[in-house]
Structures are given as C-alpha cells and as structure tokens.
Amino acid sequence: MPRSDEAEWWFNAVYEAVQEIPFGKVTSYGHIARLLGKPERSRQVGICLKHLPSSNQDQYLNDATGLVRVVNANVVCRGPGGAARQAAALRQEGVTVAAGAMGDYSVDFGLYGWFPIQLPSEGSERSGPE
C-alpha cells in the first residue's frame, strides 16, 4: 500500500534527522519527534526506523547515517538488527555501552546525549504538509 503524502514526508524527515546525529552521540526517539515538531510521535519515529527498507538497513546500521545513535527513553539499545549489534556499532564510535544482567545495553545520556533545540540543518522554521 502506498504511503500518504504526510506519511512519506514523516518517513523522510525522520531519516534525514537521524543522519544529523553526530558521531559518538546518541539521542532518543522522543527527541527526534520533538525536533520534527511532533513530540507525540516518538513511537512513529521507532516505526520509521524499524521499517527502513531492508536493502538499506545494513548501510544505515554501518554508515554514519545515525540510525544506531537512536535509543529509547530508558537509554537502552534496541535497534534494528538486535541490541548487541547496535551496542557494537556505538562502541566503534567510542560510546561506552554497559551490558545489563538481562541482556540489555545502556548508554549514559549525560556523557553521550545529543539534545539540540533544533536540527543543525534547520533555520528557525520547519514546514511539513498541512
């Protein structure tokens, strides 16, 4: 089923936003949603990243596109391809990732968090479909 214009805009906006997360930093799904002007859409950010076309998934996980730099609000890695894979990719960027007893991974937002007021590529306004 084809996406609506609004859904297509949202998917593209999410993919573009995560590409701006600096190397060695992490942010949350909720913060990406806030940066895009839709703070209530943190789950939709996760859905966009989950549904990244499979042909591009390895590129997004291994290149400097930012996908691995998005973690949940509890600072736990749960990225596409598995949490261990996301943790390994973050470690390659110099991010300290702690392994929990339950097989989860966490990152210190105080050291590695990225929470700008707006995306570096943005001016003072952001427009999307009405």
PDB file of C-alpha atoms in Angstrom:
ATOM      1  CA  MET A   1       0.000   0.000   0.000  1.00  0.00           C
ATOM      2  CA  PRO A   2       1.462   3.400  -0.948  1.00  0.00           C
ATOM      3  CA  ARG A   3       2.122   5.938   1.778  1.00  0.00           C
ATOM      4  CA  SER A   4       0.122   9.137   2.054  1.00  0.00           C
ATOM      5  CA  ASP A   5       1.949  12.395   1.366  1.00  0.00           C
ATOM      6  CA  GLU A   6       2.059  13.071   5.108  1.00  0.00           C
ATOM      7  CA  ALA A   7       3.470   9.615   5.887  1.00  0.00           C
ATOM      8  CA  GLU A   8       6.074   9.942   3.134  1.00  0.00           C
ATOM      9  CA  TRP A   9       7.098  13.363   4.483  1.00  0.00           C
ATOM     10  CA  TRP A  10       7.345  11.923   8.012  1.00  0.00           C
ATOM     11  CA  PHE A  11       9.480   8.925   6.988  1.00  0.00           C
ATOM     12  CA  ASN A  12      11.839  11.174   5.016  1.00  0.00           C
ATOM     13  CA  ALA A  13      12.017  13.737   7.826  1.00  0.00           C
ATOM     14  CA  VAL A  14      12.928  11.014  10.351  1.00  0.00           C
ATOM     15  CA  TYR A  15      15.619   9.524   8.089  1.00  0.00           C
ATOM     16  CA  GLU A  16      17.098  12.979   7.440  1.00  0.00           C
ATOM     17  CA  ALA A  17      17.010  13.938  11.130  1.00  0.00           C
ATOM     18  CA  VAL A  18      18.830  10.839  12.368  1.00  0.00           C
ATOM     19  CA  GLN A  19      21.567  11.471   9.830  1.00  0.00           C
ATOM     20  CA  GLU A  20      22.375  14.693  11.710  1.00  0.00           C
ATOM     21  CA  ILE A  21      23.188  12.959  14.994  1.00  0.00           C
ATOM     22  CA  PRO A  22      26.930  13.451  15.446  1.00  0.00           C
ATOM     23  CA  PHE A  23      29.383  10.574  15.512  1.00  0.00           C
ATOM     24  CA  GLY A  24      29.807   9.333  19.086  1.00  0.00           C
ATOM     25  CA  LYS A  25      26.489  10.783  20.326  1.00  0.00           C
ATOM     26  CA  VAL A  26      23.047   9.292  20.974  1.00  0.00           C
ATOM     27  CA  THR A  27      19.543  10.672  21.274  1.00  0.00           C
ATOM     28  CA  SER A  28      16.074   9.305  21.921  1.00  0.00           C
ATOM     29  CA  TYR A  29      13.136   8.533  19.664  1.00  0.00           C
ATOM     30  CA  GLY A  30      11.215  11.170  21.589  1.00  0.00           C
ATOM     31  CA  HIS A  31      13.817  13.837  20.960  1.00  0.00           C
ATOM     32  CA  ILE A  32      13.787  13.164  17.225  1.00  0.00           C
ATOM     33  CA  ALA A  33       9.983  13.523  17.322  1.00  0.00           C
ATOM     34  CA  ARG A  34      10.313  16.853  19.208  1.00  0.00           C
ATOM     35  CA  LEU A  35      12.892  18.120  16.714  1.00  0.00           C
ATOM     36  CA  LEU A  36      10.417  17.360  13.935  1.00  0.00           C
ATOM     37  CA  GLY A  37       7.664  19.290  15.721  1.00  0.00           C
ATOM     38  CA  LYS A  38       5.628  16.232  16.675  1.00  0.00           C
ATOM     39  CA  PRO A  39       6.576  15.332  20.276  1.00  0.00           C
ATOM     40  CA  GLU A  40       3.672  12.892  20.490  1.00  0.00           C
ATOM     41  CA  ARG A  41       5.145  10.755  17.689  1.00  0.00           C
ATOM     42  CA  SER A  42       8.118   9.061  19.375  1.00  0.00           C
ATOM     43  CA  ARG A  43       6.699   5.623  18.617  1.00  0.00           C
ATOM     44  CA  GLN A  44       6.285   6.601  14.986  1.00  0.00           C
ATOM     45  CA  VAL A  45       9.976   7.505  14.868  1.00  0.00           C
ATOM     46  CA  GLY A  46      10.720   3.968  16.001  1.00  0.00           C
ATOM     47  CA  ILE A  47       8.349   2.565  13.395  1.00  0.00           C
ATOM     48  CA  CYS A  48      10.097   4.533  10.643  1.00  0.00           C
ATOM     49  CA  LEU A  49      13.473   3.180  11.711  1.00  0.00           C
ATOM     50  CA  LYS A  50      12.098  -0.337  12.066  1.00  0.00           C
ATOM     51  CA  HIS A  51      10.669  -0.208   8.549  1.00  0.00           C
ATOM     52  CA  LEU A  52      13.777   1.063   6.881  1.00  0.00           C
ATOM     53  CA  PRO A  53      13.932  -0.748   3.545  1.00  0.00           C
ATOM     54  CA  SER A  54      15.894  -3.955   4.117  1.00  0.00           C
ATOM     55  CA  SER A  55      18.183  -3.204   1.177  1.00  0.00           C
ATOM     56  CA  ASN A  56      19.316  -0.066   3.012  1.00  0.00           C
ATOM     57  CA  GLN A  57      19.335  -1.440   6.562  1.00  0.00           C
ATOM     58  CA  ASP A  58      22.971  -2.569   6.595  1.00  0.00           C
ATOM     59  CA  GLN A  59      24.001   0.782   5.135  1.00  0.00           C
ATOM     60  CA  TYR A  60      22.093   2.629   7.849  1.00  0.00           C
ATOM     61  CA  LEU A  61      23.498   0.390  10.578  1.00  0.00           C
ATOM     62  CA  ASN A  62      27.103   0.613   9.398  1.00  0.00           C
ATOM     63  CA  ASP A  63      27.466   4.043   7.808  1.00  0.00           C
ATOM     64  CA  ALA A  64      27.448   7.387   9.553  1.00  0.00           C
ATOM     65  CA  THR A  65      23.704   7.765   8.986  1.00  0.00           C
ATOM     66  CA  GLY A  66      22.758   7.973  12.654  1.00  0.00           C
ATOM     67  CA  LEU A  67      20.321   5.062  12.904  1.00  0.00           C
ATOM     68  CA  VAL A  68      22.356   3.293  15.592  1.00  0.00           C
ATOM     69  CA  ARG A  69      22.528   6.548  17.528  1.00  0.00           C
ATOM     70  CA  VAL A  70      18.821   6.497  18.441  1.00  0.00           C
ATOM     71  CA  VAL A  71      17.921   4.724  21.680  1.00  0.00           C
ATOM     72  CA  ASN A  72      14.771   4.587  23.780  1.00  0.00           C
ATOM     73  CA  ALA A  73      13.969   6.945  26.635  1.00  0.00           C
ATOM     74  CA  ASN A  74      15.373   4.459  29.150  1.00  0.00           C
ATOM     75  CA  VAL A  75      18.706   4.704  27.314  1.00  0.00           C
ATOM     76  CA  VAL A  76      18.545   1.077  26.293  1.00  0.00           C
ATOM     77  CA  CYS A  77      19.750  -0.098  22.905  1.00  0.00           C
ATOM     78  CA  ARG A  78      17.071  -1.952  20.973  1.00  0.00           C
ATOM     79  CA  GLY A  79      17.923  -1.129  17.384  1.00  0.00           C
ATOM     80  CA  PRO A  80      17.134  -2.975  14.185  1.00  0.00           C
ATOM     81  CA  GLY A  81      19.382  -5.995  13.805  1.00  0.00           C
ATOM     82  CA  GLY A  82      19.474  -6.529  17.531  1.00  0.00           C
ATOM     83  CA  ALA A  83      20.639  -4.682  20.578  1.00  0.00           C
ATOM     84  CA  ALA A  84      24.046  -6.378  20.555  1.00  0.00           C
ATOM     85  CA  ARG A  85      24.652  -5.183  17.006  1.00  0.00           C
ATOM     86  CA  GLN A  86      23.622  -1.642  17.902  1.00  0.00           C
ATOM     87  CA  ALA A  87      25.831  -1.706  21.013  1.00  0.00           C
ATOM     88  CA  ALA A  88      28.800  -2.902  18.954  1.00  0.00           C
ATOM     89  CA  ALA A  89      28.273  -0.123  16.392  1.00  0.00           C
ATOM     90  CA  LEU A  90      28.099   2.500  19.152  1.00  0.00           C
ATOM     91  CA  ARG A  91      31.256   1.130  20.761  1.00  0.00           C
ATOM     92  CA  GLN A  92      33.033   1.519  17.408  1.00  0.00           C
ATOM     93  CA  GLU A  93      32.155   5.208  17.662  1.00  0.00           C
ATOM     94  CA  GLY A  94      33.724   5.426  21.110  1.00  0.00           C
ATOM     95  CA  VAL A  95      30.448   5.342  23.048  1.00  0.00           C
ATOM     96  CA  THR A  96      30.650   3.387  26.291  1.00  0.00           C
ATOM     97  CA  VAL A  97      27.802   0.877  26.288  1.00  0.00           C
ATOM     98  CA  ALA A  98      27.116  -1.015  29.508  1.00  0.00           C
ATOM     99  CA  ALA A  99      25.701  -4.544  29.335  1.00  0.00           C
ATOM    100  CA  GLY A 100      22.972  -5.361  31.842  1.00  0.00           C
ATOM    101  CA  ALA A 101      22.287  -8.693  33.517  1.00  0.00           C
ATOM    102  CA  MET A 102      19.099  -9.138  31.478  1.00  0.00           C
ATOM    103  CA  GLY A 103      20.842  -8.834  28.110  1.00  0.00           C
ATOM    104  CA  ASP A 104      20.044  -5.161  27.673  1.00  0.00           C
ATOM    105  CA  TYR A 105      22.508  -2.378  26.950  1.00  0.00           C
ATOM    106  CA  SER A 106      22.589   1.180  28.231  1.00  0.00           C
ATOM    107  CA  VAL A 107      24.331   4.426  27.389  1.00  0.00           C
ATOM    108  CA  ASP A 108      24.971   7.423  29.654  1.00  0.00           C
ATOM    109  CA  PHE A 109      22.980  10.348  28.212  1.00  0.00           C
ATOM    110  CA  GLY A 110      24.997  12.674  30.444  1.00  0.00           C
ATOM    111  CA  LEU A 111      28.157  11.791  28.528  1.00  0.00           C
ATOM    112  CA  TYR A 112      26.871  10.858  25.094  1.00  0.00           C
ATOM    113  CA  GLY A 113      23.458  12.513  24.793  1.00  0.00           C
ATOM    114  CA  TRP A 114      22.652  14.823  21.893  1.00  0.00           C
ATOM    115  CA  PHE A 115      19.666  17.087  22.559  1.00  0.00           C
ATOM    116  CA  PRO A 116      19.779  20.258  20.453  1.00  0.00           C
ATOM    117  CA  ILE A 117      16.851  22.664  20.398  1.00  0.00           C
ATOM    118  CA  GLN A 118      16.669  22.299  16.617  1.00  0.00           C
ATOM    119  CA  LEU A 119      18.383  20.258  13.942  1.00  0.00           C
ATOM    120  CA  PRO A 120      21.648  21.795  12.754  1.00  0.00           C
ATOM    121  CA  SER A 121      20.290  21.913   9.196  1.00  0.00           C
ATOM    122  CA  GLU A 122      17.178  23.828  10.217  1.00  0.00           C
ATOM    123  CA  GLY A 123      16.563  27.512  10.361  1.00  0.00           C
ATOM    124  CA  SER A 124      14.012  28.857  12.780  1.00  0.00           C
ATOM    125  CA  GLU A 125      11.112  27.307  10.858  1.00  0.00           C
ATOM    126  CA  ARG A 126      10.178  23.797   9.812  1.00  0.00           C
ATOM    127  CA  SER A 127       7.463  23.101   7.300  1.00  0.00           C
ATOM    128  CA  GLY A 128       5.605  19.947   6.519  1.00  0.00           C
ATOM    129  CA  PRO A 129       2.325  19.033   4.899  1.00  0.00           C
ATOM    130  CA  GLU A 130      -0.680  20.915   6.200  1.00  0.00           C
TER     131      GLU A 130
END
